[in-house]
Amino acid sequence: MQTNRLSPVMPLVGIVAGLALALCQYMIFVYAPVEQTMGIVQKIFYFHMPLAWWSLISFLTVFVASIAFLRTRNWKWDALSGAAAEVGVLFSGLALITGSIWGRHSWGVWWTWDPRLTTTLVMWFVYAGYLVLRTLDLPRERLGTVSAVVGIVAFLDVPLVFLSARLWRSIHPAVFASKGGGLEAEMKTTVIACIVAFGFLWVALTWLRAAQRRMAARIDVLATETTI
Amino acid sequence: MESTQWLLVANAAVWLGIGAYLFLMARAQQTLDRRIRHMEMLGDDK
């Protein structure tokens, strides 16, 4: 039986992601200097920020793939939007958790209703709801259309998350809003290395999950045809 | 809790989250493989 085979490039991306993340860990714990005001806990920033940024890229991917699906009715876009939403919910959830741990240490509270935190939490719930929606027992065509429409509308919150720390009075810093964010050279190198490392992880996870979703959809169609 | 411990807890949380997602993906792949084998067996019977 012919199924969607995985690309031979995919394992390579996974290996590169693993090596890049190992390097990122080395840079966080060994290479990057300890920040003088916040101390060693500031190093949470090196995985907190890449997770947050790549979650926003995930939701941008959901938005673009949903539009592409409605225009072309090609199911590969539906699989990509589902996969990107899953990885986005994972990454934004981890960004919320790491931010909460950092906040508990620095601000003395696990959570505060700050504009950046609140819009991020709303975004997490919106996309978690989107994933629940995708599991509904509806006809395939209808579910694909409804998911794509929700995937487009849900994106409304994403620019708000990005701009919240700049638009409103927020205790959350707008990183790189000023020139380079006032980071030392080693800190800047570390944060860039971690953004790249988490980028490889994001590509590997999204690609693999999208391939799995395409394969599952193909098996569903073949199973239905066999039954008929 | 000391600052280093907060950092380690946050780091552990990230790897637990990613590890859990990889585990779920591996389970999903096993399910797909099982369904493919099942369909191949049905195809061979015809």
mmCIF file of C-alpha atoms in Angstrom:
data_model
loop_
_atom_site.group_PDB
_atom_site.id
_atom_site.type_symbol
_atom_site.label_atom_id
_atom_site.label_comp_id
_atom_site.label_asym_id
_atom_site.label_seq_id
_atom_site.Cartn_x
_atom_site.Cartn_y
_atom_site.Cartn_z
ATOM 1 C CA MET A 1 0.000 0.000 0.000
ATOM 2 C CA GLN A 2 1.348 3.428 -0.960
ATOM 3 C CA THR A 3 1.397 5.884 1.941
ATOM 4 C CA ASN A 4 3.020 9.300 2.323
ATOM 5 C CA ARG A 5 6.656 8.422 2.930
ATOM 6 C CA LEU A 6 8.716 10.618 5.244
ATOM 7 C CA SER A 7 11.278 12.824 3.555
ATOM 8 C CA PRO A 8 14.915 11.636 3.987
ATOM 9 C CA VAL A 9 15.786 15.236 5.004
ATOM 10 C CA MET A 10 13.568 14.970 8.085
ATOM 11 C CA PRO A 11 15.918 12.810 10.232
ATOM 12 C CA LEU A 12 18.758 15.185 9.320
ATOM 13 C CA VAL A 13 16.740 18.160 10.607
ATOM 14 C CA GLY A 14 16.049 16.203 13.808
ATOM 15 C CA ILE A 15 19.757 15.436 14.316
ATOM 16 C CA VAL A 16 20.724 19.077 13.659
ATOM 17 C CA ALA A 17 18.025 20.181 16.136
ATOM 18 C CA GLY A 18 19.399 17.806 18.792
ATOM 19 C CA LEU A 19 22.989 19.000 18.307
ATOM 20 C CA ALA A 20 21.942 22.668 18.238
ATOM 21 C CA LEU A 21 19.927 22.248 21.451
ATOM 22 C CA ALA A 22 22.912 20.559 23.143
ATOM 23 C CA LEU A 23 25.068 23.529 22.107
ATOM 24 C CA CYS A 24 22.361 25.889 23.356
ATOM 25 C CA GLN A 25 22.399 24.150 26.768
ATOM 26 C CA TYR A 26 26.205 24.467 26.925
ATOM 27 C CA MET A 27 26.006 28.168 26.078
ATOM 28 C CA ILE A 28 23.275 28.796 28.684
ATOM 29 C CA PHE A 29 25.016 27.057 31.573
ATOM 30 C CA VAL A 30 28.715 27.595 30.703
ATOM 31 C CA TYR A 31 29.285 30.305 28.087
ATOM 32 C CA ALA A 32 26.765 33.043 28.941
ATOM 33 C CA PRO A 33 27.784 35.312 31.850
ATOM 34 C CA VAL A 34 25.591 35.683 34.931
ATOM 35 C CA GLU A 35 23.490 38.843 34.748
ATOM 36 C CA GLN A 36 24.387 41.196 37.605
ATOM 37 C CA THR A 37 20.938 42.454 38.664
ATOM 38 C CA MET A 38 18.776 39.312 38.402
ATOM 39 C CA GLY A 39 21.520 36.736 38.930
ATOM 40 C CA ILE A 40 21.653 33.252 37.413
ATOM 41 C CA VAL A 41 17.846 32.937 37.169
ATOM 42 C CA GLN A 42 17.976 35.415 34.236
ATOM 43 C CA LYS A 43 19.294 32.466 32.166
ATOM 44 C CA ILE A 44 15.665 31.248 31.955
ATOM 45 C CA PHE A 45 15.412 33.992 29.330
ATOM 46 C CA TYR A 46 17.504 31.904 26.878
ATOM 47 C CA PHE A 47 14.781 29.293 26.481
ATOM 48 C CA HIS A 48 11.772 31.391 27.533
ATOM 49 C CA MET A 49 12.162 33.865 24.660
ATOM 50 C CA PRO A 50 12.842 31.350 21.824
ATOM 51 C CA LEU A 51 9.815 29.309 22.945
ATOM 52 C CA ALA A 52 7.615 32.432 22.914
ATOM 53 C CA TRP A 53 8.892 33.595 19.524
ATOM 54 C CA TRP A 54 8.527 30.221 17.834
ATOM 55 C CA SER A 55 5.021 29.831 19.248
ATOM 56 C CA LEU A 56 4.097 33.095 17.487
ATOM 57 C CA ILE A 57 5.668 31.732 14.268
ATOM 58 C CA SER A 58 3.546 28.583 14.778
ATOM 59 C CA PHE A 59 0.346 30.580 14.928
ATOM 60 C CA LEU A 60 1.399 32.650 11.901
ATOM 61 C CA THR A 61 1.884 29.305 10.120
ATOM 62 C CA VAL A 62 -1.643 28.225 11.159
ATOM 63 C CA PHE A 63 -2.982 31.513 9.742
ATOM 64 C CA VAL A 64 -1.133 31.218 6.401
ATOM 65 C CA ALA A 65 -1.848 27.470 6.015
ATOM 66 C CA SER A 66 -5.559 28.036 6.778
ATOM 67 C CA ILE A 67 -5.803 30.674 4.040
ATOM 68 C CA ALA A 68 -3.914 28.359 1.660
ATOM 69 C CA PHE A 69 -6.330 25.507 2.485
ATOM 70 C CA LEU A 70 -9.433 27.627 1.811
ATOM 71 C CA ARG A 71 -7.949 28.790 -1.511
ATOM 72 C CA THR A 72 -6.634 25.447 -2.788
ATOM 73 C CA ARG A 73 -8.586 22.764 -0.822
ATOM 74 C CA ASN A 74 -5.283 20.890 -0.634
ATOM 75 C CA TRP A 75 -5.250 18.760 2.529
ATOM 76 C CA LYS A 76 -1.522 19.195 3.064
ATOM 77 C CA TRP A 77 -2.300 22.751 4.290
ATOM 78 C CA ASP A 78 -4.872 21.404 6.735
ATOM 79 C CA ALA A 79 -2.297 18.947 8.105
ATOM 80 C CA LEU A 80 0.289 21.726 8.406
ATOM 81 C CA SER A 81 -2.092 24.055 10.273
ATOM 82 C CA GLY A 82 -3.021 21.256 12.710
ATOM 83 C CA ALA A 83 0.636 20.386 13.321
ATOM 84 C CA ALA A 84 1.715 24.026 13.727
ATOM 85 C CA ALA A 85 -1.127 24.657 16.191
ATOM 86 C CA GLU A 86 -0.042 21.670 18.316
ATOM 87 C CA VAL A 87 3.591 22.797 18.422
ATOM 88 C CA GLY A 88 2.482 26.384 19.059
ATOM 89 C CA VAL A 89 0.332 25.347 22.023
ATOM 90 C CA LEU A 90 3.251 23.281 23.376
ATOM 91 C CA PHE A 91 5.785 26.098 22.961
ATOM 92 C CA SER A 92 3.509 28.881 24.283
ATOM 93 C CA GLY A 93 2.519 26.635 27.217
ATOM 94 C CA LEU A 94 6.202 26.090 28.037
ATOM 95 C CA ALA A 95 6.876 29.825 27.637
ATOM 96 C CA LEU A 96 4.051 30.515 30.130
ATOM 97 C CA ILE A 97 5.426 27.932 32.595
ATOM 98 C CA THR A 98 9.040 29.146 32.379
ATOM 99 C CA GLY A 99 7.850 32.754 32.603
ATOM 100 C CA SER A 100 5.809 31.889 35.665
ATOM 101 C CA ILE A 101 8.833 30.270 37.359
ATOM 102 C CA TRP A 102 10.961 33.312 36.503
ATOM 103 C CA GLY A 103 8.199 35.637 37.771
ATOM 104 C CA ARG A 104 7.926 33.748 41.061
ATOM 105 C CA HIS A 105 11.626 34.318 41.646
ATOM 106 C CA SER A 106 11.866 37.910 40.377
ATOM 107 C CA TRP A 107 8.440 39.417 41.187
ATOM 108 C CA GLY A 108 7.503 37.129 44.082
ATOM 109 C CA VAL A 109 4.297 35.886 42.385
ATOM 110 C CA TRP A 110 3.538 32.964 40.064
ATOM 111 C CA TRP A 111 1.117 35.024 37.992
ATOM 112 C CA THR A 112 0.006 38.625 37.496
ATOM 113 C CA TRP A 113 -2.667 39.982 35.141
ATOM 114 C CA ASP A 114 -0.158 41.939 33.096
ATOM 115 C CA PRO A 115 -1.138 42.740 29.433
ATOM 116 C CA ARG A 116 1.619 40.521 27.938
ATOM 117 C CA LEU A 117 0.856 37.583 30.227
ATOM 118 C CA THR A 118 -2.911 37.941 29.855
ATOM 119 C CA THR A 119 -2.891 38.156 26.036
ATOM 120 C CA THR A 120 -0.512 35.155 25.918
ATOM 121 C CA LEU A 121 -2.812 33.120 28.176
ATOM 122 C CA VAL A 122 -5.832 34.070 26.029
ATOM 123 C CA MET A 123 -3.853 33.025 22.915
ATOM 124 C CA TRP A 124 -3.013 29.671 24.530
ATOM 125 C CA PHE A 125 -6.693 28.996 25.336
ATOM 126 C CA VAL A 126 -7.815 30.070 21.847
ATOM 127 C CA TYR A 127 -5.434 27.642 20.126
ATOM 128 C CA ALA A 128 -6.095 24.869 22.672
ATOM 129 C CA GLY A 129 -9.781 25.334 21.760
ATOM 130 C CA TYR A 130 -8.829 25.188 18.066
ATOM 131 C CA LEU A 131 -7.157 21.804 18.674
ATOM 132 C CA VAL A 132 -10.274 20.539 20.481
ATOM 133 C CA LEU A 133 -12.368 21.747 17.542
ATOM 134 C CA ARG A 134 -10.233 19.672 15.166
ATOM 135 C CA THR A 135 -11.177 16.492 17.047
ATOM 136 C CA LEU A 136 -14.935 16.998 16.503
ATOM 137 C CA ASP A 137 -16.787 14.231 14.730
ATOM 138 C CA LEU A 138 -17.836 16.193 11.619
ATOM 139 C CA PRO A 139 -17.681 15.359 7.892
ATOM 140 C CA ARG A 140 -14.074 15.825 6.698
ATOM 141 C CA GLU A 141 -14.791 18.691 4.255
ATOM 142 C CA ARG A 142 -16.835 20.615 6.788
ATOM 143 C CA LEU A 143 -14.314 20.124 9.592
ATOM 144 C CA GLY A 144 -11.493 21.285 7.310
ATOM 145 C CA THR A 145 -13.395 24.456 6.371
ATOM 146 C CA VAL A 146 -14.472 25.275 9.941
ATOM 147 C CA SER A 147 -10.920 24.661 11.244
ATOM 148 C CA ALA A 148 -9.439 26.916 8.557
ATOM 149 C CA VAL A 149 -11.872 29.749 9.354
ATOM 150 C CA VAL A 150 -11.156 29.468 13.091
ATOM 151 C CA GLY A 151 -7.408 29.257 12.325
ATOM 152 C CA ILE A 152 -7.662 32.604 10.528
ATOM 153 C CA VAL A 153 -9.860 34.356 13.126
ATOM 154 C CA ALA A 154 -7.760 33.049 16.051
ATOM 155 C CA PHE A 155 -4.740 34.909 14.675
ATOM 156 C CA LEU A 156 -6.326 38.238 15.753
ATOM 157 C CA ASP A 157 -4.827 37.792 19.252
ATOM 158 C CA VAL A 158 -1.257 37.119 18.039
ATOM 159 C CA PRO A 159 -0.262 40.713 17.070
ATOM 160 C CA LEU A 160 -1.745 41.836 20.405
ATOM 161 C CA VAL A 161 0.610 39.478 22.255
ATOM 162 C CA PHE A 162 3.584 40.822 20.314
ATOM 163 C CA LEU A 163 2.667 44.492 20.789
ATOM 164 C CA SER A 164 1.168 44.298 24.302
ATOM 165 C CA ALA A 165 4.399 45.133 26.145
ATOM 166 C CA ARG A 166 4.902 48.144 23.862
ATOM 167 C CA LEU A 167 1.301 49.413 23.714
ATOM 168 C CA TRP A 168 0.278 49.139 27.344
ATOM 169 C CA ARG A 169 1.952 49.640 30.707
ATOM 170 C CA SER A 170 3.513 46.235 31.205
ATOM 171 C CA ILE A 171 6.008 44.933 33.728
ATOM 172 C CA HIS A 172 7.089 42.399 31.114
ATOM 173 C CA PRO A 173 10.147 43.722 29.226
ATOM 174 C CA ALA A 174 9.849 44.320 25.457
ATOM 175 C CA VAL A 175 13.021 42.481 24.497
ATOM 176 C CA PHE A 176 15.104 44.142 21.758
ATOM 177 C CA ALA A 177 12.746 47.139 21.788
ATOM 178 C CA SER A 178 15.802 49.227 22.546
ATOM 179 C CA LYS A 179 19.023 48.672 20.596
ATOM 180 C CA GLY A 180 19.951 45.026 21.192
ATOM 181 C CA GLY A 181 17.997 44.945 24.459
ATOM 182 C CA GLY A 182 21.102 46.110 26.352
ATOM 183 C CA LEU A 183 22.578 42.602 26.276
ATOM 184 C CA GLU A 184 26.289 41.851 26.480
ATOM 185 C CA ALA A 185 27.905 40.285 23.391
ATOM 186 C CA GLU A 186 28.051 36.759 24.928
ATOM 187 C CA MET A 187 24.427 37.034 26.026
ATOM 188 C CA LYS A 188 23.340 38.146 22.567
ATOM 189 C CA THR A 189 25.273 35.263 20.938
ATOM 190 C CA THR A 190 23.645 32.797 23.348
ATOM 191 C CA VAL A 191 20.125 34.071 22.746
ATOM 192 C CA ILE A 192 20.621 33.969 18.953
ATOM 193 C CA ALA A 193 22.052 30.409 19.177
ATOM 194 C CA CYS A 194 19.046 29.319 21.260
ATOM 195 C CA ILE A 195 16.560 30.951 18.870
ATOM 196 C CA VAL A 196 18.198 29.039 15.985
ATOM 197 C CA ALA A 197 18.295 25.760 18.004
ATOM 198 C CA PHE A 198 14.622 25.991 18.966
ATOM 199 C CA GLY A 199 13.912 26.920 15.341
ATOM 200 C CA PHE A 200 15.381 23.606 14.169
ATOM 201 C CA LEU A 201 13.321 21.820 16.833
ATOM 202 C CA TRP A 202 10.214 23.671 15.675
ATOM 203 C CA VAL A 203 10.817 22.693 12.034
ATOM 204 C CA ALA A 204 11.492 19.038 12.981
ATOM 205 C CA LEU A 205 8.388 18.725 15.193
ATOM 206 C CA THR A 206 6.032 20.579 12.834
ATOM 207 C CA TRP A 207 7.275 18.721 9.751
ATOM 208 C CA LEU A 208 7.046 15.298 11.389
ATOM 209 C CA ARG A 209 3.625 15.955 12.915
ATOM 210 C CA ALA A 210 2.272 17.318 9.625
ATOM 211 C CA ALA A 211 3.544 14.158 7.876
ATOM 212 C CA GLN A 212 1.819 12.025 10.524
ATOM 213 C CA ARG A 213 -1.426 13.951 10.066
ATOM 214 C CA ARG A 214 -1.264 13.541 6.269
ATOM 215 C CA MET A 215 -0.641 9.814 6.698
ATOM 216 C CA ALA A 216 -3.544 9.462 9.170
ATOM 217 C CA ALA A 217 -5.885 11.336 6.826
ATOM 218 C CA ARG A 218 -4.849 9.103 3.896
ATOM 219 C CA ILE A 219 -5.437 5.943 5.939
ATOM 220 C CA ASP A 220 -8.881 7.282 6.971
ATOM 221 C CA VAL A 221 -9.795 7.853 3.322
ATOM 222 C CA LEU A 222 -8.525 4.402 2.265
ATOM 223 C CA ALA A 223 -10.372 2.754 5.178
ATOM 224 C CA THR A 224 -13.598 4.508 4.158
ATOM 225 C CA GLU A 225 -13.150 3.448 0.513
ATOM 226 C CA THR A 226 -12.459 -0.158 1.601
ATOM 227 C CA THR A 227 -15.635 -0.162 3.737
ATOM 228 C CA ILE A 228 -17.720 1.237 0.856
ATOM 229 C CA MET B 1 14.804 27.787 46.959
ATOM 230 C CA GLU B 2 18.068 29.133 45.518
ATOM 231 C CA SER B 3 18.317 30.925 42.153
ATOM 232 C CA THR B 4 20.128 27.973 40.543
ATOM 233 C CA GLN B 5 17.294 25.640 41.540
ATOM 234 C CA TRP B 6 14.688 27.934 39.931
ATOM 235 C CA LEU B 7 16.743 27.844 36.713
ATOM 236 C CA LEU B 8 17.042 24.046 36.828
ATOM 237 C CA VAL B 9 13.307 23.627 37.503
ATOM 238 C CA ALA B 10 12.461 25.835 34.496
ATOM 239 C CA ASN B 11 14.947 23.941 32.310
ATOM 240 C CA ALA B 12 13.534 20.586 33.454
ATOM 241 C CA ALA B 13 9.987 21.785 32.716
ATOM 242 C CA VAL B 14 10.967 22.569 29.104
ATOM 243 C CA TRP B 15 12.539 19.151 28.534
ATOM 244 C CA LEU B 16 9.655 17.341 30.231
ATOM 245 C CA GLY B 17 7.188 19.164 27.985
ATOM 246 C CA ILE B 18 9.132 18.426 24.803
ATOM 247 C CA GLY B 19 9.745 14.835 25.932
ATOM 248 C CA ALA B 20 6.035 14.311 26.593
ATOM 249 C CA TYR B 21 5.150 15.639 23.139
ATOM 250 C CA LEU B 22 7.745 13.351 21.500
ATOM 251 C CA PHE B 23 6.279 10.421 23.446
ATOM 252 C CA LEU B 24 2.775 11.264 22.197
ATOM 253 C CA MET B 25 4.101 11.518 18.627
ATOM 254 C CA ALA B 26 5.768 8.112 18.967
ATOM 255 C CA ARG B 27 2.461 6.648 20.219
ATOM 256 C CA ALA B 28 0.607 8.219 17.279
ATOM 257 C CA GLN B 29 3.170 6.696 14.883
ATOM 258 C CA GLN B 30 2.707 3.256 16.469
ATOM 259 C CA THR B 31 -1.062 3.570 15.964
ATOM 260 C CA LEU B 32 -0.535 4.539 12.305
ATOM 261 C CA ASP B 33 1.845 1.603 11.738
ATOM 262 C CA ARG B 34 -0.702 -0.772 13.297
ATOM 263 C CA ARG B 35 -3.490 0.552 11.062
ATOM 264 C CA ILE B 36 -1.277 0.204 7.954
ATOM 265 C CA ARG B 37 -0.395 -3.404 8.882
ATOM 266 C CA HIS B 38 -4.091 -4.144 9.456
ATOM 267 C CA MET B 39 -5.027 -2.736 6.041
ATOM 268 C CA GLU B 40 -2.193 -4.666 4.368
ATOM 269 C CA MET B 41 -3.497 -7.882 5.946
ATOM 270 C CA LEU B 42 -7.012 -7.101 4.690
ATOM 271 C CA GLY B 43 -5.543 -6.446 1.217
ATOM 272 C CA ASP B 44 -3.677 -9.774 1.242
ATOM 273 C CA ASP B 45 -6.879 -11.662 2.160
ATOM 274 C CA LYS B 46 -8.681 -10.386 -0.958
#
